[in-house]
Amino acid sequence: SQKIEQNSEALNIQEGKTATLTCNYTNYSPAYLQWYRQDPGRGPVFLLLIRENEKEKRKERLKVTFDTTLKQSLFHITASQPADSATYLCALAISGAGSYQLTFGKGTKLSVIP
Amino acid sequence: DTAVSQTPKYLVTQMGNDKSIKCEQNLGHDTMYWYKQDSKKFLKIMFSYNNKELIINETVPNRFSPKSPDKAHLNLHINSLELGDSAVYFCASSHVSGANVLTFGAGSRLTVL
């Protein structure tokens, strides 16, 4: 069966450290993978996208890697700050019916401790 | 200047009632979606509309019906509400081409008593 797993439901790290979140999938062949941030009581907000033929993408303190052999994406936040505390969702884009459908993981709740 | 706005933000109702949630986007996107996020925080797609045409319809009960009067609006009607319908419903929009990056609304929390 198809699965998207974000390994940790919750992750606590100290301010200033690098947070690493994991997204694993099985039985999918995504064209690309996206990461979103969701704060309590709000909708998800798009952060980064990485295509199947890309290994790494960066945006300011954020870095995403994508390994289609391992079927895994890693999401890194360097020099983490308390304001980075949120739930982070990975989403796979699967081609079908003339468009891409996004399927989301359950999310990892990150808490950055001052 | 909200890009994707949905109303109401909170909705509390009795089992068996019929309710609607409205969504509007001012981004000029050509595809709109409804997602359901249950108590376990899973975000699951319910419907998408592209140019007034339903292009995705997951295994959602037919008590749920999307209605799109135009490209900027996608409303969700729910008939005969059940306890299990309690969830947060998110509207989203995107360009149909390209990487399909979604812009979400703030969500509508539906509680069925």
Coordinates of C-alpha atoms in Angstrom, one line a residue:
Chain A
S1 CA 0.0 0.0 0.0
Q2 CA 1.1 3.6 -0.5
K3 CA 2.4 5.4 2.6
I4 CA 3.9 8.7 3.5
E5 CA 5.6 8.7 6.9
Q6 CA 7.0 11.6 8.8
N7 CA 9.0 9.7 11.4
S8 CA 8.6 11.9 14.4
E9 CA 5.2 13.2 15.5
A10 CA 7.1 15.7 17.7
L11 CA 10.7 16.9 17.8
N12 CA 12.2 19.1 20.5
I13 CA 15.5 20.9 19.9
Q14 CA 17.5 23.6 21.5
E15 CA 17.6 27.1 20.0
G16 CA 20.5 27.5 17.7
K17 CA 20.8 23.8 16.7
T18 CA 19.9 22.3 13.4
A19 CA 16.5 20.6 13.2
T20 CA 16.2 17.7 10.8
L21 CA 12.8 16.3 9.8
T22 CA 12.3 13.2 7.8
C23 CA 9.7 12.2 5.2
N24 CA 9.7 8.6 3.9
Y25 CA 7.4 7.2 1.3
T26 CA 6.6 3.8 -0.2
N27 CA 4.9 2.8 -3.4
Y28 CA 4.9 6.3 -4.8
S29 CA 6.8 7.8 -7.8
P30 CA 6.4 11.5 -7.1
A31 CA 7.4 14.0 -9.7
Y32 CA 8.3 16.4 -6.9
L33 CA 8.0 16.9 -3.2
Q34 CA 6.9 19.9 -1.2
W35 CA 7.3 21.1 2.4
Y36 CA 4.7 23.2 4.2
R37 CA 4.6 24.8 7.6
Q38 CA 1.4 24.9 9.7
D39 CA 0.8 27.0 12.7
P40 CA -2.0 26.3 15.2
G41 CA -5.4 27.5 13.9
R42 CA -4.0 28.3 10.5
G43 CA -3.7 26.7 7.0
P44 CA -0.4 25.2 5.8
V45 CA 2.0 27.6 4.1
F46 CA 4.3 26.5 1.3
L47 CA 8.0 26.6 2.1
L48 CA 10.0 24.6 -0.5
L49 CA 9.7 22.4 -3.5
I50 CA 12.2 19.9 -4.8
R51 CA 11.9 18.0 -8.1
E52 CA 12.7 14.3 -8.6
N53 CA 15.9 15.1 -10.5
E54 CA 17.2 17.5 -7.9
K55 CA 19.2 16.4 -4.9
E56 CA 19.1 19.5 -2.8
K57 CA 17.3 22.9 -2.5
R58 CA 18.1 25.8 -0.2
K59 CA 16.2 28.9 0.9
E60 CA 17.7 31.0 3.6
R61 CA 18.0 28.8 6.7
L62 CA 16.1 25.9 5.1
K63 CA 17.5 23.0 3.2
V64 CA 15.7 20.1 1.6
T65 CA 17.2 16.9 0.2
F66 CA 15.4 14.4 -2.0
D67 CA 16.7 10.8 -2.5
T68 CA 14.4 8.9 -4.9
T69 CA 16.5 5.7 -4.3
L70 CA 15.9 5.8 -0.6
K71 CA 12.5 7.3 -1.1
Q72 CA 13.2 9.9 1.5
S73 CA 13.3 13.7 1.9
L74 CA 15.1 15.5 4.7
F75 CA 14.2 19.0 5.8
H76 CA 16.7 21.0 7.7
I77 CA 16.4 24.2 9.6
T78 CA 19.7 25.6 10.6
A79 CA 20.3 28.0 13.5
S80 CA 16.8 27.2 14.7
Q81 CA 14.8 29.9 16.6
P82 CA 11.7 29.6 18.8
A83 CA 9.7 31.2 15.9
D84 CA 10.4 28.1 13.9
S85 CA 8.2 26.1 16.2
A86 CA 5.3 24.7 14.1
T87 CA 4.1 21.6 12.4
Y88 CA 5.9 20.8 9.2
L89 CA 4.2 18.7 6.5
C90 CA 5.7 17.0 3.5
A91 CA 3.6 16.5 0.4
L92 CA 4.2 14.3 -2.6
A93 CA 3.0 15.4 -6.0
I94 CA 1.7 12.5 -8.0
S95 CA 0.9 12.8 -11.7
G96 CA -2.6 11.8 -12.7
A97 CA -5.7 12.9 -14.8
G98 CA -3.8 15.8 -16.4
S99 CA -2.6 17.4 -13.2
Y100 CA -0.6 16.7 -10.0
Q101 CA -2.4 15.6 -6.9
L102 CA -0.7 16.4 -3.6
T103 CA -0.8 13.8 -0.9
F104 CA 0.3 15.0 2.6
G105 CA 2.1 13.3 5.4
K106 CA 0.9 13.6 9.0
G107 CA 3.4 16.2 9.9
T108 CA 6.1 16.7 12.5
K109 CA 5.5 19.1 15.4
L110 CA 8.8 21.0 16.0
S111 CA 9.4 22.8 19.2
V112 CA 12.5 25.0 19.5
I113 CA 13.4 25.6 23.1
P114 CA 15.0 28.9 24.1
Chain B
D1 CA -6.0 41.3 1.0
T2 CA -6.4 37.7 2.1
A3 CA -5.5 35.5 -0.8
V4 CA -7.8 32.5 0.0
S5 CA -10.6 33.3 2.4
Q6 CA -13.2 30.9 3.8
T7 CA -16.2 31.5 5.9
P8 CA -17.3 30.7 8.5
K9 CA -14.2 30.1 10.6
Y10 CA -16.2 28.1 13.2
L11 CA -19.4 26.2 12.7
V12 CA -21.2 24.3 15.4
T13 CA -24.3 22.4 14.4
Q14 CA -26.5 19.4 15.2
M15 CA -26.4 16.0 13.6
G16 CA -28.7 15.8 10.6
N17 CA -28.4 19.5 9.6
D18 CA -27.2 20.8 6.3
K19 CA -24.4 23.4 6.2
S20 CA -22.2 25.2 3.7
I21 CA -18.7 26.6 3.8
K22 CA -17.7 29.3 1.4
C23 CA -14.3 29.9 -0.2
E24 CA -13.0 32.7 -2.4
Q25 CA -9.5 33.3 -3.9
N26 CA -8.2 36.5 -5.4
L27 CA -4.9 35.0 -6.8
G28 CA -6.2 34.3 -10.3
H29 CA -5.6 30.6 -9.8
D30 CA -7.4 28.2 -12.0
T31 CA -7.8 25.3 -9.6
M32 CA -9.4 25.2 -6.2
Y33 CA -9.5 22.4 -3.6
W34 CA -11.2 21.3 -0.4
Y35 CA -9.1 19.4 2.1
K36 CA -10.2 17.8 5.4
Q37 CA -8.0 17.7 8.4
D38 CA -9.3 15.3 11.1
S39 CA -8.4 15.1 14.8
K40 CA -5.3 13.1 13.9
K41 CA -4.1 16.0 11.8
F42 CA -4.1 14.1 8.5
L43 CA -4.8 16.4 5.6
K44 CA -6.8 14.6 3.0
I45 CA -8.0 16.0 -0.4
M46 CA -11.7 15.9 -0.9
F47 CA -12.3 17.7 -4.2
S48 CA -10.6 19.9 -6.8
Y49 CA -12.2 22.1 -9.5
N50 CA -10.5 23.3 -12.6
N51 CA -12.4 25.7 -14.9
K52 CA -15.6 24.6 -13.3
E53 CA -14.9 21.0 -13.9
L54 CA -14.5 18.5 -11.1
I55 CA -11.2 16.7 -11.8
I56 CA -10.6 14.9 -8.5
N57 CA -13.2 13.3 -6.4
E58 CA -11.8 11.1 -3.7
T59 CA -14.0 8.5 -1.8
V60 CA -16.0 11.2 -0.1
P61 CA -19.7 10.5 0.9
N62 CA -22.1 12.0 -1.6
R63 CA -23.5 14.1 1.3
F64 CA -20.6 16.4 0.4
S65 CA -21.0 18.4 -2.7
P66 CA -18.7 21.1 -4.1
K67 CA -20.2 24.0 -6.0
S68 CA -18.1 26.4 -8.1
P69 CA -20.1 29.4 -9.4
D70 CA -16.9 30.8 -11.0
K71 CA -13.2 30.3 -11.1
A72 CA -12.7 32.4 -7.9
H73 CA -15.2 30.5 -5.7
L74 CA -15.6 26.9 -4.5
N75 CA -18.2 26.3 -1.9
L76 CA -18.7 23.1 0.1
H77 CA -22.2 21.9 0.9
I78 CA -22.7 19.1 3.5
N79 CA -26.1 17.4 3.9
S80 CA -27.3 15.3 6.8
L81 CA -24.2 16.0 9.0
E82 CA -22.8 13.2 11.0
L83 CA -20.6 13.2 14.1
G84 CA -17.6 11.9 12.0
D85 CA -17.8 15.0 9.8
S86 CA -16.3 17.1 12.7
A87 CA -13.0 18.3 11.4
V88 CA -11.2 21.4 10.0
Y89 CA -11.9 22.0 6.4
F90 CA -9.4 23.8 4.3
C91 CA -9.9 25.5 1.0
A92 CA -6.8 25.9 -1.3
S93 CA -6.0 27.1 -4.7
S94 CA -3.2 26.7 -7.3
H95 CA -2.2 27.2 -10.9
V96 CA -3.1 24.0 -12.8
S97 CA 0.2 24.0 -14.6
G98 CA 3.6 23.8 -13.0
A99 CA 4.5 22.5 -9.6
N100 CA 1.0 22.9 -8.2
V101 CA 2.0 24.8 -5.1
L102 CA -1.1 25.3 -2.9
T103 CA -2.2 28.4 -1.1
F104 CA -4.5 27.5 1.7
G105 CA -7.2 29.4 3.5
A106 CA -7.2 29.6 7.3
G107 CA -9.6 26.7 7.7
S108 CA -13.2 26.2 8.9
R109 CA -13.6 24.2 12.1
L110 CA -16.8 22.2 11.9
T111 CA -18.2 20.6 15.1
V112 CA -21.2 18.3 14.8
L113 CA -23.0 17.6 18.1

